[in-house]
Coordinates of N, CA and C (backbone and C1' of nucleotides) in Angstrom, one line a residue:
Chain A
X521 N 0.8 -1.2 0.0 CA 0.0 -0.2 -0.2 C 0.9 1.1 -0.1
X522 N 0.5 2.3 -0.8 CA 1.2 3.5 -0.8 C 1.3 4.2 0.7
X523 N 2.1 4.9 0.9 CA 2.5 5.4 2.2 C 1.4 6.3 2.8
X524 N 1.1 7.2 1.6 CA 0.0 8.2 2.0 C -1.3 7.7 2.4
X525 N -1.4 6.6 1.4 CA -2.5 5.7 1.7 C -2.7 4.9 3.0
X526 N -1.6 4.4 3.4 CA -1.5 3.7 4.6 C -1.9 4.9 5.8
X527 N -1.0 6.0 5.6 CA -1.2 6.9 6.6 C -3.0 7.0 6.7
X528 N -3.4 7.0 5.9 CA -4.9 7.7 5.9 C -5.9 6.4 6.4
X529 N -5.1 5.4 6.0 CA -6.0 4.0 6.6 C -5.8 3.9 7.9
X530 N -4.5 3.9 8.5 CA -4.0 4.3 10.2 C -5.0 5.0 10.7
X531 N -5.4 6.4 10.2 CA -6.2 7.3 10.7 C -7.7 6.9 10.8
X532 N -8.0 6.5 9.5 CA -9.4 5.9 9.6 C -9.8 5.0 10.5
X533 N -8.8 4.0 10.8 CA -8.8 2.9 11.8 C -9.2 3.7 13.1
X534 N -8.4 4.5 13.4 CA -8.4 5.4 15.0 C -9.3 5.9 15.2
X535 N -10.1 6.7 14.1 CA -11.2 7.3 14.1 C -12.5 6.3 14.4
X536 N -12.5 5.3 13.7 CA -13.6 4.5 14.1 C -13.5 3.8 15.3
X537 N -12.4 3.3 15.8 CA -12.1 2.9 17.2 C -12.7 3.7 18.1
X538 N -12.3 5.3 18.1 CA -12.8 6.4 19.1 C -14.2 6.4 19.2
X539 N -14.9 5.9 18.1 CA -16.5 6.0 17.9 C -17.1 4.8 18.4
X540 N -16.7 3.7 18.9 CA -17.5 2.8 19.5 C -17.9 3.1 20.9
X541 N -19.1 3.0 21.2 CA -19.6 3.4 22.3 C -19.1 2.4 23.4
X542 N -19.1 2.8 24.8 CA -18.7 1.9 25.9 C -19.9 0.8 26.0
X543 N -19.5 -0.4 26.1 CA -20.3 -1.6 26.3 C -20.5 -2.5 24.9
X544 N -19.9 -1.8 23.7 CA -20.2 -2.4 22.7 C -19.0 -2.9 22.0
X545 N -18.6 -3.6 21.1 CA -17.8 -4.0 20.5 C -17.6 -4.1 18.9
X546 N -16.5 -3.9 18.3 CA -16.2 -4.0 16.7 C -15.3 -5.1 16.4
X547 N -15.2 -5.7 15.3 CA -14.6 -6.6 15.0 C -13.3 -5.9 13.8
X548 N -12.3 -6.7 14.0 CA -11.2 -6.2 13.0 C -11.9 -6.2 11.4
X549 N -12.5 -7.1 11.1 CA -13.2 -7.0 9.8 C -14.0 -6.0 9.8
X550 N -14.8 -5.8 10.8 CA -15.7 -4.8 10.7 C -15.2 -3.5 10.3
X551 N -14.1 -3.2 11.3 CA -13.5 -1.9 10.9 C -12.7 -1.7 9.5
X552 N -12.4 -3.0 9.1 CA -11.7 -2.9 7.7 C -12.8 -2.7 6.8
X553 N -14.0 -3.0 6.8 CA -15.1 -2.9 6.2 C -15.6 -1.3 6.0
X554 N -15.6 -1.0 7.3 CA -15.9 0.6 7.3 C -15.1 1.7 7.1
X555 N -13.9 1.2 6.7 CA -12.9 2.1 6.1 C -12.7 1.9 4.5
X556 N -13.6 0.7 4.2 CA -13.4 0.5 2.6 C -12.3 -0.6 2.2
X557 N -12.0 -1.3 3.0 CA -11.1 -2.3 2.8 C -11.2 -3.4 3.4
X558 N -12.4 -4.3 3.0 CA -12.9 -5.3 3.7 C -11.8 -6.3 4.0
X559 N -10.9 -6.7 3.2 CA -9.9 -7.5 2.8 C -8.6 -7.3 3.8
X560 N -8.8 -6.4 4.4 CA -7.2 -5.4 5.3 C -7.6 -5.9 6.7
X561 N -8.4 -6.7 7.3 CA -8.6 -6.8 8.5 C -7.3 -7.2 9.3
X562 N -6.3 -7.8 8.8 CA -5.3 -8.1 9.5 C -4.3 -6.9 9.5
X563 N -4.5 -6.1 8.6 CA -3.8 -4.8 8.8 C -4.4 -3.8 9.8
X564 N -5.7 -3.9 10.2 CA -6.2 -3.3 11.3 C -5.6 -3.9 12.4
X565 N -5.4 -5.0 12.7 CA -4.9 -5.5 13.8 C -3.3 -4.9 13.9
X566 N -2.7 -4.6 13.0 CA -1.2 -4.1 13.1 C -1.6 -2.5 13.7
X567 N -2.5 -1.9 12.9 CA -2.5 -0.8 13.3 C -3.2 -0.7 14.7
X568 N -3.6 -1.5 15.2 CA -3.9 -1.5 16.6 C -2.6 -1.7 17.6
X569 N -1.5 -2.0 17.1 CA -0.5 -2.2 18.0 C 0.0 -0.6 18.0
X570 N -0.4 0.2 17.5 CA 0.2 1.6 17.4 C -1.0 2.6 17.9
X571 N -1.8 1.8 18.5 CA -3.3 2.6 18.9 C -2.9 3.6 19.9
X572 N -3.2 4.9 19.8 CA -2.8 6.1 20.2 C -3.6 5.8 21.5
X573 N -2.7 6.2 23.0 CA -3.4 6.3 24.3 C -4.7 7.0 24.0
X574 N -5.5 6.7 24.9 CA -6.8 7.2 25.0 C -7.8 6.7 24.1
X575 N -7.7 5.8 23.5 CA -8.8 5.3 22.4 C -9.0 4.1 23.1
X576 N -10.2 3.5 23.1 CA -10.9 2.4 23.4 C -10.3 1.0 23.0
X577 N -9.2 0.9 23.0 CA -8.6 -0.3 22.0 C -9.3 -1.8 22.5
X578 N -9.8 -1.8 23.6 CA -10.6 -3.0 24.0 C -11.7 -3.4 23.5
X579 N -12.2 -2.2 22.8 CA -13.5 -2.5 22.1 C -13.3 -3.1 21.0
X580 N -12.2 -3.6 20.4 CA -11.8 -4.0 19.2 C -11.4 -5.7 19.2
X581 N -12.2 -6.6 19.0 CA -12.3 -8.0 19.0 C -12.2 -8.7 17.4
X582 N -12.0 -10.0 17.8 CA -11.8 -10.9 16.5 C -13.2 -11.2 16.1
X583 N -13.4 -11.9 15.2 CA -14.5 -12.3 14.6 C -15.1 -13.4 15.7
X584 N -16.7 -13.3 15.9 CA -17.1 -14.1 17.0 C -17.0 -13.9 18.2
X585 N -16.3 -12.7 18.5 CA -16.1 -12.1 19.8 C -14.8 -13.0 20.5
X586 N -13.7 -13.5 19.8 CA -12.6 -13.7 20.2 C -11.7 -12.5 20.9
X587 N -10.8 -12.9 21.8 CA -9.9 -12.1 22.2 C -8.7 -12.6 21.8
X588 N -7.8 -11.6 21.1 CA -6.9 -12.0 20.1 C -5.5 -11.0 20.7
X589 N -5.6 -10.5 21.8 CA -4.4 -9.8 22.2 C -3.4 -10.2 22.9
X590 N -2.2 -10.0 22.9 CA -1.2 -10.7 23.3 C -0.3 -10.0 24.3
X591 N 0.0 -10.0 25.4 CA 1.4 -9.2 25.9 C 2.3 -9.3 25.1
X592 N 3.2 -8.1 25.1 CA 3.4 -7.0 26.2 C 2.2 -6.0 25.8
X593 N 1.8 -6.0 24.7 CA 0.9 -4.7 24.1 C -0.4 -5.3 23.8
X594 N -1.3 -5.1 24.8 CA -1.4 -4.5 25.9 C -0.6 -5.1 26.8
X595 N -0.2 -4.5 28.3 CA 0.7 -5.4 28.9 C 0.0 -6.7 29.3
X596 N -1.6 -6.6 29.9 CA -2.0 -7.6 30.3 C -2.6 -8.6 29.2
X597 N -2.5 -8.3 27.8 CA -3.0 -9.1 27.1 C -4.8 -9.3 27.0
X598 N -5.3 -10.4 26.8 CA -6.5 -10.8 26.6 C -7.2 -10.3 28.2
X599 N -6.3 -10.9 28.8 CA -6.9 -10.8 30.6 C -7.4 -9.4 30.9
X600 N -6.3 -8.4 30.3 CA -6.6 -7.1 30.9 C -7.8 -6.7 30.0
X601 N -7.8 -7.1 28.5 CA -9.0 -6.6 27.8 C -10.3 -7.1 27.9
X602 N -10.3 -8.3 28.8 CA -11.6 -8.8 29.2 C -12.2 -8.1 30.6
X603 N -11.1 -7.8 31.5 CA -11.3 -7.0 32.6 C -12.0 -5.2 32.4
X604 N -11.5 -4.8 31.5 CA -11.8 -3.9 31.0 C -13.0 -3.7 30.2
X605 N -13.5 -4.9 29.5 CA -15.0 -4.9 29.0 C -15.7 -5.3 30.0
X606 N -15.6 -6.0 30.8 CA -16.5 -6.2 31.8 C -16.8 -5.2 32.8
X607 N -15.6 -4.4 33.0 CA -16.1 -3.1 33.7 C -17.2 -2.2 32.8
X608 N -17.1 -2.5 31.7 CA -18.3 -1.4 31.0 C -19.7 -2.5 30.8
X609 N -19.5 -3.5 31.5 CA -21.0 -4.3 31.7 C -21.1 -5.6 30.4
X610 N -19.6 -5.6 29.9 CA -19.8 -6.5 28.6 C -19.6 -8.2 29.2
X611 N -20.7 -9.0 28.8 CA -21.0 -10.2 29.0 C -20.3 -11.2 28.0
X612 N -19.8 -12.4 28.6 CA -19.0 -13.4 27.8 C -19.5 -14.6 27.9
X613 N -19.5 -15.4 27.0 CA -20.1 -17.0 26.6 C -18.6 -17.5 26.6
X614 N -18.4 -18.3 27.6 CA -17.1 -18.9 27.5 C -15.9 -17.8 27.3
X615 N -15.0 -17.7 26.4 CA -14.2 -17.2 26.2 C -14.4 -16.0 25.4
X616 N -15.6 -16.0 24.8 CA -16.0 -14.9 23.7 C -16.8 -14.0 24.2
X617 N -16.7 -12.7 23.8 CA -18.0 -11.6 24.0 C -19.0 -12.2 23.4
X618 N -20.1 -12.1 24.1 CA -21.2 -12.2 23.6 C -22.0 -11.2 22.6
X619 N -21.5 -11.7 21.3 CA -21.7 -10.7 20.4 C -23.2 -10.4 20.2
X620 N -24.0 -11.1 20.3 CA -25.6 -11.1 20.1 C -25.9 -9.9 21.0
X621 N -25.2 -9.7 22.2 CA -25.7 -8.5 22.8 C -25.0 -7.3 22.8
X622 N -23.5 -7.5 22.3 CA -22.5 -6.1 22.6 C -22.0 -5.9 21.2
X623 N -22.2 -6.4 20.2 CA -21.6 -6.2 18.6 C -22.1 -4.9 18.3
X624 N -21.4 -4.0 17.9 CA -21.8 -2.4 17.6 C -22.3 -2.7 16.0
X625 N -23.2 -2.3 15.8 CA -23.6 -2.2 14.5 C -23.7 -0.4 14.2
X626 N -23.0 0.0 13.6 CA -22.9 1.2 13.3 C -24.2 1.8 12.3
X627 N -24.5 2.9 12.1 CA -25.7 3.3 11.6 C -24.9 3.9 10.2
X628 N -25.5 3.9 9.2 CA -24.6 4.3 7.9 C -24.5 5.7 8.0
X629 N -23.1 5.8 7.7 CA -22.5 7.4 7.9 C -22.4 7.8 9.3
X630 N -22.2 6.7 10.2 CA -22.2 7.2 11.6 C -20.8 7.9 11.8
X631 N -19.7 7.6 11.0 CA -18.6 8.4 11.1 C -18.6 9.9 11.0
X632 N -19.3 10.3 9.6 CA -19.5 11.6 9.4 C -20.4 12.3 10.5
X633 N -21.3 11.4 10.9 CA -22.4 12.4 11.5 C -22.4 12.2 13.0
X634 N -21.2 11.4 13.4 CA -21.3 11.2 14.9 C -21.2 12.4 15.8
X635 N -21.9 12.5 17.0 CA -21.8 13.7 17.7 C -20.7 13.6 18.5
X636 N -20.0 12.5 19.0 CA -19.0 12.6 20.0 C -18.3 11.3 19.8
X637 N -17.4 11.4 20.5 CA -16.3 10.1 20.5 C -16.2 9.8 21.9
X638 N -15.7 8.3 22.0 CA -16.1 7.7 23.4 C -14.7 7.3 23.9
X639 N -13.8 7.8 24.7 CA -12.4 7.8 25.0 C -12.6 6.3 25.8
X640 N -11.1 5.6 25.7 CA -11.1 4.7 26.5 C -10.4 5.0 27.8
X641 N -9.6 3.9 28.6 CA -8.8 4.1 29.7 C -7.6 5.1 29.5
X642 N -7.0 5.3 30.3 CA -5.6 5.7 30.2 C -6.0 7.5 30.3
Chain B
dG1370 P -7.3 -26.7 20.0 O5' -7.1 -27.8 18.7 C5' -7.9 -28.7 18.1 C4' -7.5 -28.5 16.7 C3' -6.2 -28.0 16.1 O3' -5.6 -28.7 15.0 C1' -8.0 -26.4 15.3
dC1371 P -4.3 -28.4 14.4 O5' -4.7 -28.2 12.9 C5' -6.0 -28.7 12.2 C4' -6.3 -27.9 11.0 C3' -4.9 -27.6 10.4 O3' -4.9 -27.6 9.2 C1' -6.6 -25.7 10.9
dC1372 P -3.7 -27.6 8.2 O5' -4.2 -26.4 7.0 C5' -5.4 -26.8 6.4 C4' -5.4 -25.1 5.7 C3' -4.6 -24.6 5.1 O3' -5.0 -23.7 4.2 C1' -5.4 -23.2 6.6
dA1373 P -4.1 -23.8 2.7 O5' -4.7 -22.6 2.0 C5' -6.3 -22.3 1.7 C4' -6.6 -21.0 1.7 C3' -5.6 -20.0 0.7 O3' -6.3 -19.1 0.1 C1' -5.7 -19.0 3.2
dT1374 P -5.8 -18.2 -0.7 O5' -5.6 -16.9 0.1 C5' -6.7 -16.3 0.8 C4' -6.4 -15.1 1.5 C3' -5.1 -14.4 1.1 O3' -5.6 -12.8 0.4 C1' -4.7 -14.7 3.5
dG1375 P -4.9 -12.2 -0.5 O5' -4.2 -11.0 0.5 C5' -5.3 -10.1 1.2 C4' -4.5 -8.9 1.8 C3' -3.4 -8.4 0.7 O3' -3.5 -7.2 1.1 C1' -2.4 -9.3 2.6
dG1376 P -2.4 -5.8 0.3 O5' -1.4 -5.7 1.4 C5' -1.3 -5.3 2.6 C4' -0.1 -5.2 3.3 C3' 1.0 -4.7 2.5 O3' 1.9 -3.7 3.4 C1' 1.3 -6.9 3.4
dC1377 P 3.2 -2.6 2.6 O5' 4.1 -3.4 3.6 C5' 4.2 -3.5 4.9 C4' 5.0 -4.3 5.2 C3' 6.6 -4.2 4.5 O3' 7.6 -4.1 5.6 C1' 6.0 -6.3 4.8
dT1378 P 8.8 -2.8 5.4 O5' 8.8 -2.0 7.0 C5' 8.3 -1.0 7.3 C4' 7.8 -1.2 8.7 C3' 8.6 -2.2 9.5 O3' 9.0 -1.4 10.5 C1' 6.1 -2.3 9.9
dA1379 P 10.5 -1.9 11.2 O5' 10.0 -2.1 12.8 C5' 9.2 -0.9 13.5 C4' 9.1 -1.4 14.8 C3' 10.3 -2.0 15.6 O3' 10.1 -1.6 17.0 C1' 8.7 -3.6 15.5
dG1380 P 11.0 -0.4 17.5 O5' 10.4 1.1 17.2 C5' 10.7 1.8 16.0 C4' 9.6 2.8 16.0 C3' 9.0 3.8 16.7 O3' 8.4 5.0 16.3 C1' 7.6 2.1 16.4
dT1381 P 7.8 6.2 17.0 O5' 6.5 6.2 16.9 C5' 6.1 6.1 15.5 C4' 4.2 5.8 15.7 C3' 3.5 6.7 16.3 O3' 2.2 6.7 15.6 C1' 3.4 4.2 17.0
dA1382 P 1.6 8.1 15.6 O5' 1.6 8.3 14.2 C5' 2.0 9.1 13.5 C4' 2.0 8.6 12.1 C3' 0.5 8.7 11.4 O3' 0.5 9.3 10.2 C1' 1.3 6.8 10.7
Chain C
dG611 P 9.4 -20.3 5.9 O5' 9.3 -19.0 7.2 C5' 10.4 -18.9 8.1 C4' 10.3 -17.8 8.8 C3' 9.0 -17.8 9.6 O3' 9.5 -17.1 10.9 C1' 8.7 -16.0 8.3
dC612 P 8.7 -17.3 12.3 O5' 7.6 -16.1 12.1 C5' 8.3 -14.7 12.2 C4' 7.3 -13.7 12.4 C3' 6.1 -13.7 13.0 O3' 6.1 -12.9 14.2 C1' 5.5 -13.0 10.9
dC613 P 5.1 -13.2 15.2 O5' 3.6 -12.7 14.8 C5' 3.4 -11.3 14.9 C4' 2.1 -11.0 14.6 C3' 0.6 -11.6 15.0 O3' -0.2 -10.8 15.6 C1' 1.0 -11.3 12.8
dA614 P 0.3 -10.2 17.3 O5' -1.0 -10.1 17.5 C5' -1.9 -10.8 17.7 C4' -3.4 -10.3 17.5 C3' -3.6 -9.7 15.9 O3' -4.7 -10.0 15.3 C1' -4.3 -8.3 17.6
dT615 P -4.9 -11.2 14.6 O5' -6.4 -10.9 13.8 C5' -6.7 -9.7 13.0 C4' -7.6 -10.3 11.9 C3' -8.8 -10.7 12.6 O3' -9.9 -10.0 11.9 C1' -7.8 -12.3 11.0
dG616 P -11.4 -10.7 12.3 O5' -11.9 -11.7 10.8 C5' -11.3 -11.5 9.7 C4' -11.9 -12.6 9.0 C3' -13.1 -13.0 9.2 O3' -14.1 -13.5 8.1 C1' -11.6 -15.0 9.3
dG617 P -15.6 -13.8 8.1 O5' -15.2 -15.4 7.7 C5' -14.7 -15.7 6.5 C4' -14.6 -17.2 6.3 C3' -15.9 -18.2 6.8 O3' -16.2 -18.9 5.9 C1' -14.1 -18.6 8.0
dC618 P -17.6 -19.8 6.2 O5' -17.3 -21.3 6.4 C5' -16.1 -21.9 5.8 C4' -15.8 -22.8 6.6 C3' -16.9 -23.8 7.2 O3' -16.4 -25.4 6.8 C1' -15.2 -23.2 8.9
dT619 P -17.3 -25.9 5.9 O5' -16.3 -27.2 5.5 C5' -15.2 -26.9 4.8 C4' -14.1 -28.1 4.4 C3' -15.3 -28.9 3.9 O3' -14.4 -30.1 3.2 C1' -14.4 -29.7 5.7
dA620 P -15.1 -30.9 2.1 O5' -15.1 -32.4 3.2 C5' -13.9 -32.8 3.5 C4' -14.1 -34.2 4.6 C3' -15.1 -34.9 3.9 O3' -14.8 -36.2 4.1 C1' -15.8 -34.2 6.2
dG621 P -15.5 -37.6 3.5 O5' -16.1 -38.4 4.7 C5' -15.2 -38.5 5.8 C4' -15.9 -38.9 7.1 C3' -16.8 -39.9 7.0 O3' -16.9 -40.6 8.1 C1' -17.9 -37.8 7.9
dT622 P -17.7 -41.8 7.9 O5' -19.0 -41.6 9.0 C5' -18.7 -41.6 10.5 C4' -19.7 -40.5 11.0 C3' -21.0 -41.2 11.0 O3' -21.3 -42.0 12.2 C1' -21.4 -38.9 10.7
dA623 P -22.5 -43.2 12.4 O5' -23.0 -42.9 13.9 C5' -23.2 -41.5 14.5 C4' -24.5 -41.6 15.5 C3' -25.4 -43.0 15.6 O3' -25.6 -43.1 16.8 C1' -26.3 -41.3 14.7

DNA sequence: GCCATGGCTAGTA
DNA sequence: GCCATGGCTAGTA
């Protein structure tokens, strides 16, 4: 991917992450689709390595509600992610987020129309 | 649990 | 080769 395009891809990813409400989650694939590159789910994962402080990184999960984070980034890996999500009232089924209850389904054009963003920890 | 997949980077876009 | 992804065979009571 071209450099300028890559930069905007990252920025768009962070913008989407900042717009996930508390208690809701988005998958890597959903985010890739929302920024117009449905096949770049893995690159969303890479972008999350460089997730700026203050974004609710814990609200990004794998397909089916799987938690895929590994220490040391974030420090506590999936365990810390689960704790942060549970603090917002997110329920789990086994090791997975209960997606039927918590998957965020953005309205069309939600990025353009959103009134606010939703900060994470830190 | 396995494998096809995209991009190529290890700092913070 | 590496990875914070996603989708899900085939044989079967």
